[in-house]
Amino acid sequence: MLPIDDSPIVRDGKSLILAMDHGLEHGPVDFEDVPEKLDPATVFETATHDAVTAMAVQKGIAEGYYPSYEDDVNLLLKLNGTSNLWMGEPDSPVNCTVDYAAELGADAVGFTVYSGSNHEVEMYEEFRDAQESARDHDLPMVMWSYPRGQGLKNDTKPSTISYATRLALEIGADIAKVKYPGDPDAMEHACKAAGDMNVVMSGGSKTSDYDFLSTVEAAVNAGCTGLAVGRNVWQRENPTHILDALEKVIFEEETADAALEAAE
Amino acid sequence: MLPIDDSPIVRDGKSLILAMDHGLEHGPVDFEDVPEKLDPATVFETATHDAVTAMAVQKGIAEGYYPSYEDDVNLLLKLNGTSNLWMGEPDSPVNCTVDYAAELGADAVGFTVYSGSNHEVEMYEEFRDAQESARDHDLPMVMWSYPRGQGLKNDTKPSTISYATRLALEIGADIAKVKYPGDPDAMEHACKAAGDMNVVMSGGSKTSDYDFLSTVEAAVNAGCTGLAVGRNVWQRENPTHILDALEKVIFEEETADAALEAAE
Amino acid sequence: MLPIDDSPIVRDGKSLILAMDHGLEHGPVDFEDVPEKLDPATVFETATHDAVTAMAVQKGIAEGYYPSYEDDVNLLLKLNGTSNLWMGEPDSPVNCTVDYAAELGADAVGFTVYSGSNHEVEMYEEFRDAQESARDHDLPMVMWSYPRGQGLKNDTKPSTISYATRLALEIGADIAKVKYPGDPDAMEHACKAAGDMNVVMSGGSKTSDYDFLSTVEAAVNAGCTGLAVGRNVWQRENPTHILDALEKVIFEEETADAALEAAE
Amino acid sequence: MLPIDDSPIVRDGKSLILAMDHGLEHGPVDFEDVPEKLDPATVFETATHDAVTAMAVQKGIAEGYYPSYEDDVNLLLKLNGTSNLWMGEPDSPVNCTVDYAAELGADAVGFTVYSGSNHEVEMYEEFRDAQESARDHDLPMVMWSYPRGQGLKNDTKPSTISYATRLALEIGADIAKVKYPGDPDAMEHACKAAGDMNVVMSGGSKTSDYDFLSTVEAAVNAGCTGLAVGRNVWQRENPTHILDALEKVIFEEETADAALEAAE
Amino acid sequence: MLPIDDSPIVRDGKSLILAMDHGLEHGPVDFEDVPEKLDPATVFETATHDAVTAMAVQKGIAEGYYPSYEDDVNLLLKLNGTSNLWMGEPDSPVNCTVDYAAELGADAVGFTVYSGSNHEVEMYEEFRDAQESARDHDLPMVMWSYPRGQGLKNDTKPSTISYATRLALEIGADIAKVKYPGDPDAMEHACKAAGDMNVVMSGGSKTSDYDFLSTVEAAVNAGCTGLAVGRNVWQRENPTHILDALEKVIFEEETADAALEAAE
């Protein structure tokens, strides 16, 4: 962990990362109800919203679409990612080098680590290479810290999420992205386990406006410095509406109720 | 994905790639009915047809035969490829570096990726190395995007083909080569899943002139920017005849019927 | 083994290493009774005690907290380490290169080796790379020499601990950190098996002041040149108290009784 | 495949390669009836015969004996090779780099590839590295193309040998060394499958003078550009005698009968 | 094999290598009856005997003790070596690079190869890297040629030892160290299988003075150029006594009887 308050992906100590790598991780099925979003340009448009501090995409999407948005969007280049088609212990290929991410204009890089996978050893060593290369380029390292594997029955229980944030701190991430552990106390413990490192909550699959914003509110109150979200924004009919509300909950620390009301 | 309209392997936004790597992938058995085609020079001759925007071959064939055709044929050097003799999850050795492909005069490089194979992680990382090296040489990257492996029962179902084109976009291909998913709507969805990236249909095993051209016509109408074809051209007695027709269907967007009539 | 008496992590031939990598190896559960110690700064404060010759942490902790303590604490950067979440033969990913450790201001580097694991071959070769790189940077190499694996039933029996110190000497460590083999004669044999190399005892899980100090006294009498300790210091309410006592036992070779009395 | 008619290992388009790597591949048992041939100098003496265009040996033999014969013998340095003592799918370690082969004065390099082995992927990639390095040194690449492995019941059937020659052409060999497929038509097909690339027959285990020469005659008539032979030469009492006859069959395209008669 | 008669580890064509890597390969148990020999300095003292042409140790021992003996002892740095604690097919990690061995002042390097292990492929390739690097440093390569593995029932039968010496010659060793195959004829055959390469006998576990010297005498008569010995020297009460006798048997080719008598 290095100080990242001066990074463009953080504003007033907070981050709202819009992620769109679902075409790789889940496939076009995630776009079934919003087929127009198959066109990455539509999501980049959404990312121009003031509340969004960075957009997270894979290399190919960055190559093809970021040049048109580089003045309005900060790029978080996700370095690894995998399809969900194969079988075996969790792993994720490194699809982009940090050098190339820097060349594409990235403001930060992202890396998934499945601690607890029987491929943990390889993944940590790939993380190390990327992290040290990111240091050379002065690029913050965002770690998707997702314990998962044969030895883990439940990947969102409190002790797992606290371990997840701590692992990110120990091996050198600057921001940890973790799932919500189900209750605010557990989230608070996970944030403490991260020391001074920023922790952002994963948005997860689509829920109602209120449920989603309430969870974000709870996470922020528990110490999270923001959110990394995909489906709960771009699967909505009106992404701007929810981003307006998120801006209030995350950056102005308003309640979900107040934010929803204001956003009407 | 980078812009490739200026590449010699694309003409008016379309491509017709003649492929002849079957000696490696399937063995001489594919030449059983056309034994004279065992001589690669015969297929290079065919590739001098105006409709052909590139010829795809392995390194050894390029070394031995391309020097005689470099003025008349654009070279798409296929970087990986495997025999069909061994057993295990799909994989494909990298037989040629991008540096050497460039030295041989390649206008583009090709790479097979079996997403869904339990070797997906290794294949994506080999693809990354090749892709970033291709960027250094300004060579477009054509991805044979063929999901295949233990976890995949049917490799041409619509959702698989749409996933295949999307994966190619996400990890940084410039053109995806995929199998026809059986109907035009599925093909159209797959093309949309690819965003602005070019998609070419795989020619597959030999069928009748009409059946073949009709499928190409459907694919082009669905959004494909062309065809990569081997057996359906050089296994024919008169490759020129079918290439004349393909030129009309692909570049002039004529119907299969009209193209066949004109080619008589 | 190279001479290390001039190294800052050794004073008068002795070392007292305070270790805090438990957040990686065991998870936040080790901090359950001392939740305030989840904040690494608290442990760095403890490490400013005169008795402590080095503090051992992972890369991320060093990045985030060492800059505030570099004048008062010597850094022993632990290069590898793993979560306890996965299944399989013991192994440990290399999370930090020696080059980067040097950049962070490390005074020494640390490396766990599980001799006897079916991954021994890989671990020894990673140790070699780190050791030779450490030589280039003039950084002493502390080896956590922990035989463990399918073929080892009991990892603290005398012959195993003597083998552990000897292995560290043979493959090029400068200090071996080993578990206490249960009795002073066994510890003495293990120290002799190490030749002229320094051997420090591992602190292990928390015990009473007297039990802990008595074991340290026995180890020092048996030839150990000190202690590497975590939980037995920072899991205590008053770490300073036990460090005062340890200073007497280790550096002044007083008895546990005398040291405890003096520390009252 | 690059043009190799100017290479010293080819004379008038033909090659007669004397191979002696049996000490590695089979062990000293192959020398049981000719114990004096355990001394590699004796086989190098044989290789000074005018008919021999190259001698194929492993690195250690080349280091120790080639300096005395470099004016009279062309060196084909066999880069990989294995003992027959272990168990598992066919594979062959790379025992010599091309750089070092060039330093030893090699005129060409040789490489075994077991297509069909479950290690095919690794072997092809090692072949690639060697082949591209050989191109840098202007050294022809002779491929021992021996399909073998779990998926192959019969490694000399016609379709396998034709696939073997084709694979060598596709991945960039300059000469393929294959087993005789049992009849001249199959051999002819295999030569055609190799396009313009040279194909030499493997000598195999020792047979009678007539049987051996007849097979060579048939192979040459079928399109083979020569022979790579070991035991059928140096296991004979009088290697010069059989080399005299081979010279006539291979370079002067005489019949086995005529060659034997002339050699009396 | 390169000429090594000018190497300091050979005198009058003969070698007597004193080995002490048992602390790594077997553990301190080998020192049970001679606990003072746990101190490597004692064995280095023994190695100053005129008869000893080189002392073979691992990296860590060389770092710590060789500086005091570099004027009186030639260093044979053993590059790989393993504990006996793990389970699986034989293998041996490379614990020291040749570059670093040279920096430590090595006069030669040593490498164990378990031909016949299912890790043979990896071991041969590691041997290659070390051997070619040793060539760059003009350091002779001594190969501990020990066939061993799932496919080998008896690792000292005559055909195995002859294969062992031949393999060392083929892949580029300068001296092969092999076990005694049980009778002089078998040893002679093994020496012949090595061509002009030096072969030294392994000393093995401790036997009586007469039995040991008789075997050495037989080995020398059979063509061995010396001995590599550990336990049969330093496990003795009086190592000088046996070295005096070995000097006569190896360098003066006296009988075991005469040597023992003279040494009284």
GROMACS .gro file of N, CA and C in nm, chain A residues 119-204:
model
  258
  119HIS      N    1  -0.443  -2.280  -0.689
  119HIS     CA    2  -0.350  -2.204  -0.773
  119HIS      C    3  -0.305  -2.075  -0.703
  120GLU      N    4  -0.326  -2.066  -0.572
  120GLU     CA    5  -0.289  -1.942  -0.502
  120GLU      C    6  -0.143  -1.905  -0.522
  121VAL      N    7  -0.055  -2.005  -0.514
  121VAL     CA    8   0.088  -1.975  -0.526
  121VAL      C    9   0.119  -1.905  -0.658
  122GLU      N   10   0.069  -1.960  -0.767
  122GLU     CA   11   0.094  -1.897  -0.898
  122GLU      C   12   0.031  -1.758  -0.905
  123MET      N   13  -0.091  -1.745  -0.852
  123MET     CA   14  -0.159  -1.616  -0.863
  123MET      C   15  -0.087  -1.507  -0.783
  124TYR      N   16  -0.038  -1.542  -0.664
  124TYR     CA   17   0.035  -1.442  -0.585
  124TYR      C   18   0.162  -1.399  -0.659
  125GLU      N   19   0.227  -1.495  -0.724
  125GLU     CA   20   0.352  -1.457  -0.793
  125GLU      C   21   0.324  -1.372  -0.917
  126GLU      N   22   0.213  -1.400  -0.984
  126GLU     CA   23   0.174  -1.313  -1.095
  126GLU      C   24   0.134  -1.174  -1.042
  127PHE      N   25   0.066  -1.173  -0.930
  127PHE     CA   26   0.031  -1.044  -0.867
  127PHE      C   27   0.159  -0.965  -0.836
  128ARG      N   28   0.259  -1.036  -0.781
  128ARG     CA   29   0.385  -0.968  -0.747
  128ARG      C   30   0.447  -0.902  -0.869
  129ASP      N   31   0.454  -0.978  -0.979
  129ASP     CA   32   0.514  -0.921  -1.099
  129ASP      C   33   0.438  -0.796  -1.144
  130ALA      N   34   0.306  -0.807  -1.142
  130ALA     CA   35   0.225  -0.693  -1.185
  130ALA      C   36   0.241  -0.577  -1.087
  131GLN      N   37   0.240  -0.606  -0.959
  131GLN     CA   38   0.246  -0.499  -0.859
  131GLN      C   39   0.379  -0.423  -0.869
  132GLU      N   40   0.488  -0.498  -0.884
  132GLU     CA   41   0.618  -0.429  -0.889
  132GLU      C   42   0.634  -0.351  -1.020
  133SER      N   43   0.574  -0.404  -1.125
  133SER     CA   44   0.577  -0.331  -1.252
  133SER      C   45   0.488  -0.207  -1.241
  134ALA      N   46   0.376  -0.219  -1.171
  134ALA     CA   47   0.289  -0.102  -1.150
  134ALA      C   48   0.361   0.005  -1.069
  135ARG      N   49   0.441  -0.037  -0.972
  135ARG     CA   50   0.520   0.061  -0.895
  135ARG      C   51   0.613   0.139  -0.988
  136ASP      N   52   0.674   0.069  -1.085
  136ASP     CA   53   0.764   0.136  -1.179
  136ASP      C   54   0.690   0.242  -1.261
  137HIS      N   55   0.562   0.215  -1.285
  137HIS     CA   56   0.484   0.308  -1.367
  137HIS      C   57   0.401   0.405  -1.282
  138ASP      N   58   0.418   0.400  -1.148
  138ASP     CA   59   0.336   0.484  -1.059
  138ASP      C   60   0.187   0.464  -1.080
  139LEU      N   61   0.147   0.340  -1.101
  139LEU     CA   62   0.005   0.309  -1.119
  139LEU      C   63  -0.048   0.237  -0.996
  140PRO      N   64  -0.155   0.286  -0.934
  140PRO     CA   65  -0.213   0.214  -0.820
  140PRO      C   66  -0.261   0.075  -0.861
  141MET      N   67  -0.260  -0.014  -0.765
  141MET     CA   68  -0.295  -0.154  -0.787
  141MET      C   69  -0.424  -0.185  -0.711
  142VAL      N   70  -0.529  -0.213  -0.785
  142VAL     CA   71  -0.656  -0.249  -0.722
  142VAL      C   72  -0.668  -0.401  -0.725
  143MET      N   73  -0.688  -0.461  -0.608
  143MET     CA   74  -0.696  -0.607  -0.602
  143MET      C   75  -0.838  -0.653  -0.579
  144TRP      N   76  -0.891  -0.729  -0.675
  144TRP     CA   77  -1.018  -0.800  -0.659
  144TRP      C   78  -0.984  -0.917  -0.563
  145SER      N   79  -1.007  -0.901  -0.435
  145SER     CA   80  -0.963  -1.001  -0.337
  145SER      C   81  -1.077  -1.097  -0.307
  146TYR      N   82  -1.078  -1.207  -0.380
  146TYR     CA   83  -1.191  -1.301  -0.379
  146TYR      C   84  -1.147  -1.441  -0.338
  147PRO      N   85  -1.139  -1.468  -0.207
  147PRO     CA   86  -1.104  -1.605  -0.166
  147PRO      C   87  -1.205  -1.704  -0.224
  148ARG      N   88  -1.153  -1.810  -0.280
  148ARG     CA   89  -1.239  -1.905  -0.351
  148ARG      C   90  -1.158  -2.031  -0.379
  149GLY      N   91  -1.221  -2.147  -0.367
  149GLY     CA   92  -1.150  -2.271  -0.400
  149GLY      C   93  -1.202  -2.388  -0.319
  150GLN      N   94  -1.138  -2.501  -0.346
  150GLN     CA   95  -1.177  -2.629  -0.287
  150GLN      C   96  -1.192  -2.622  -0.134
  151GLY      N   97  -1.105  -2.542  -0.069
  151GLY     CA   98  -1.106  -2.539   0.077
  151GLY      C   99  -1.201  -2.437   0.137
  152LEU      N  100  -1.275  -2.367   0.052
  152LEU     CA  101  -1.362  -2.259   0.101
  152LEU      C  102  -1.507  -2.288   0.069
  153LYS      N  103  -1.584  -2.310   0.171
  153LYS     CA  104  -1.726  -2.342   0.147
  153LYS      C  105  -1.806  -2.215   0.117
  154ASN      N  106  -1.779  -2.108   0.193
  154ASN     CA  107  -1.863  -1.989   0.188
  154ASN      C  108  -1.772  -1.868   0.169
  155ASP      N  109  -1.782  -1.805   0.055
  155ASP     CA  110  -1.684  -1.700   0.026
  155ASP      C  111  -1.726  -1.561   0.070
  156THR      N  112  -1.838  -1.549   0.141
  156THR     CA  113  -1.873  -1.416   0.193
  156THR      C  114  -1.889  -1.414   0.345
  157LYS      N  115  -1.845  -1.518   0.413
  157LYS     CA  116  -1.861  -1.514   0.559
  157LYS      C  117  -1.762  -1.412   0.617
  158PRO      N  118  -1.795  -1.354   0.731
  158PRO     CA  119  -1.715  -1.244   0.787
  158PRO      C  120  -1.565  -1.272   0.795
  159SER      N  121  -1.527  -1.388   0.846
  159SER     CA  122  -1.383  -1.411   0.862
  159SER      C  123  -1.312  -1.418   0.727
  160THR      N  124  -1.383  -1.465   0.626
  160THR     CA  125  -1.323  -1.471   0.493
  160THR      C  126  -1.302  -1.331   0.436
  161ILE      N  127  -1.400  -1.244   0.455
  161ILE     CA  128  -1.387  -1.108   0.399
  161ILE      C  129  -1.278  -1.029   0.474
  162SER      N  130  -1.268  -1.049   0.605
  162SER     CA  131  -1.161  -0.982   0.679
  162SER      C  132  -1.024  -1.035   0.637
  163TYR      N  133  -1.019  -1.165   0.613
  163TYR     CA  134  -0.893  -1.223   0.563
  163TYR      C  135  -0.862  -1.165   0.425
  164ALA      N  136  -0.966  -1.149   0.344
  164ALA     CA  137  -0.949  -1.097   0.208
  164ALA      C  138  -0.888  -0.957   0.209
  165THR      N  139  -0.937  -0.869   0.295
  165THR     CA  140  -0.882  -0.733   0.295
  165THR      C  141  -0.739  -0.733   0.350
  166ARG      N  142  -0.716  -0.817   0.451
  166ARG     CA  143  -0.583  -0.822   0.510
  166ARG      C  144  -0.480  -0.876   0.410
  167LEU      N  145  -0.517  -0.981   0.337
  167LEU     CA  146  -0.426  -1.036   0.237
  167LEU      C  147  -0.386  -0.930   0.135
  168ALA      N  148  -0.483  -0.850   0.096
  168ALA     CA  149  -0.454  -0.744   0.000
  168ALA      C  150  -0.352  -0.646   0.057
  169LEU      N  151  -0.371  -0.610   0.184
  169LEU     CA  152  -0.274  -0.521   0.249
  169LEU      C  153  -0.135  -0.585   0.255
  170GLU      N  154  -0.132  -0.711   0.296
  170GLU     CA  155  -0.003  -0.779   0.317
  170GLU      C  156   0.079  -0.791   0.188
  171ILE      N  157   0.012  -0.826   0.078
  171ILE     CA  158   0.091  -0.852  -0.043
  171ILE      C  159   0.106  -0.730  -0.132
  172GLY      N  160   0.050  -0.615  -0.090
  172GLY     CA  161   0.088  -0.492  -0.159
  172GLY      C  162  -0.014  -0.426  -0.248
  173ALA      N  163  -0.144  -0.453  -0.226
  173ALA     CA  164  -0.245  -0.379  -0.302
  173ALA      C  165  -0.259  -0.237  -0.246
  174ASP      N  166  -0.322  -0.150  -0.326
  174ASP     CA  167  -0.349  -0.014  -0.280
  174ASP      C  168  -0.497   0.004  -0.247
  175ILE      N  169  -0.580  -0.073  -0.316
  175ILE     CA  170  -0.723  -0.076  -0.287
  175ILE      C  171  -0.766  -0.222  -0.294
  176ALA      N  172  -0.844  -0.266  -0.196
  176ALA     CA  173  -0.901  -0.401  -0.204
  176ALA      C  174  -1.048  -0.391  -0.241
  177LYS      N  175  -1.088  -0.474  -0.333
  177LYS     CA  176  -1.230  -0.484  -0.372
  177LYS      C  177  -1.278  -0.618  -0.317
  178VAL      N  178  -1.378  -0.611  -0.225
  178VAL     CA  179  -1.427  -0.735  -0.164
  178VAL      C  180  -1.581  -0.737  -0.166
  179LYS      N  181  -1.634  -0.856  -0.150
  179LYS     CA  182  -1.779  -0.871  -0.140
  179LYS      C  183  -1.827  -0.824  -0.003
  180TYR      N  184  -1.953  -0.785   0.002
  180TYR     CA  185  -2.012  -0.743   0.130
  180TYR      C  186  -2.036  -0.868   0.216
  181PRO      N  187  -1.987  -0.868   0.341
  181PRO     CA  188  -1.994  -0.990   0.423
  181PRO      C  189  -2.129  -1.011   0.491
  182GLY      N  190  -2.228  -0.929   0.456
  182GLY     CA  191  -2.361  -0.959   0.507
  182GLY      C  192  -2.408  -0.866   0.618
  183ASP      N  193  -2.315  -0.814   0.698
  183ASP     CA  194  -2.361  -0.719   0.800
  183ASP      C  195  -2.254  -0.613   0.825
  184PRO      N  196  -2.297  -0.497   0.876
  184PRO     CA  197  -2.206  -0.382   0.888
  184PRO      C  198  -2.089  -0.407   0.983
  185ASP      N  199  -2.111  -0.484   1.090
  185ASP     CA  200  -2.001  -0.509   1.183
  185ASP      C  201  -1.890  -0.589   1.117
  186ALA      N  202  -1.931  -0.686   1.041
  186ALA     CA  203  -1.831  -0.766   0.970
  186ALA      C  204  -1.755  -0.680   0.869
  187MET      N  205  -1.828  -0.591   0.802
  187MET     CA  206  -1.763  -0.502   0.705
  187MET      C  207  -1.664  -0.411   0.778
  188GLU      N  208  -1.706  -0.362   0.896
  188GLU     CA  209  -1.618  -0.273   0.972
  188GLU      C  210  -1.490  -0.347   1.013
  189HIS      N  211  -1.505  -0.471   1.057
  189HIS     CA  212  -1.387  -0.549   1.095
  189HIS      C  213  -1.295  -0.568   0.975
  190ALA      N  214  -1.354  -0.596   0.861
  190ALA     CA  215  -1.274  -0.616   0.740
  190ALA      C  216  -1.199  -0.488   0.703
  191CYS      N  217  -1.263  -0.374   0.722
  191CYS     CA  218  -1.194  -0.247   0.692
  191CYS      C  219  -1.080  -0.224   0.791
  192LYS      N  220  -1.101  -0.261   0.917
  192LYS     CA  221  -0.993  -0.247   1.016
  192LYS      C  222  -0.877  -0.340   0.984
  193ALA      N  223  -0.911  -0.460   0.939
  193ALA     CA  224  -0.806  -0.557   0.906
  193ALA      C  225  -0.718  -0.507   0.792
  194ALA      N  226  -0.770  -0.411   0.716
  194ALA     CA  227  -0.695  -0.356   0.604
  194ALA      C  228  -0.603  -0.241   0.645
  195GLY      N  229  -0.600  -0.209   0.774
  195GLY     CA  230  -0.516  -0.097   0.818
  195GLY      C  231  -0.557   0.031   0.747
  196ASP      N  232  -0.458   0.102   0.694
  196ASP     CA  233  -0.487   0.230   0.627
  196ASP      C  234  -0.523   0.214   0.480
  197MET      N  235  -0.534   0.091   0.434
  197MET     CA  236  -0.560   0.070   0.291
  197MET      C  237  -0.708   0.091   0.258
  198ASN      N  238  -0.733   0.147   0.140
  198ASN     CA  239  -0.871   0.167   0.096
  198ASN      C  240  -0.938   0.033   0.064
  199VAL      N  241  -1.067   0.025   0.097
  199VAL     CA  242  -1.146  -0.095   0.067
  199VAL      C  243  -1.273  -0.050  -0.005
  200VAL      N  244  -1.300  -0.111  -0.119
  200VAL     CA  245  -1.426  -0.082  -0.188
  200VAL      C  246  -1.511  -0.208  -0.195
  201MET      N  247  -1.640  -0.187  -0.187
  201MET     CA  248  -1.733  -0.299  -0.190
  201MET      C  249  -1.765  -0.337  -0.335
  202SER      N  250  -1.781  -0.465  -0.360
  202SER     CA  251  -1.824  -0.511  -0.492
  202SER      C  252  -1.973  -0.494  -0.506
  203GLY      N  253  -2.016  -0.448  -0.622
  203GLY     CA  254  -2.158  -0.421  -0.641
  203GLY      C  255  -2.245  -0.546  -0.647
  204GLY      N  256  -2.192  -0.652  -0.705
  204GLY     CA  257  -2.267  -0.777  -0.714
  204GLY      C  258  -2.379  -0.774  -0.816
   0.00000   0.00000   0.00000
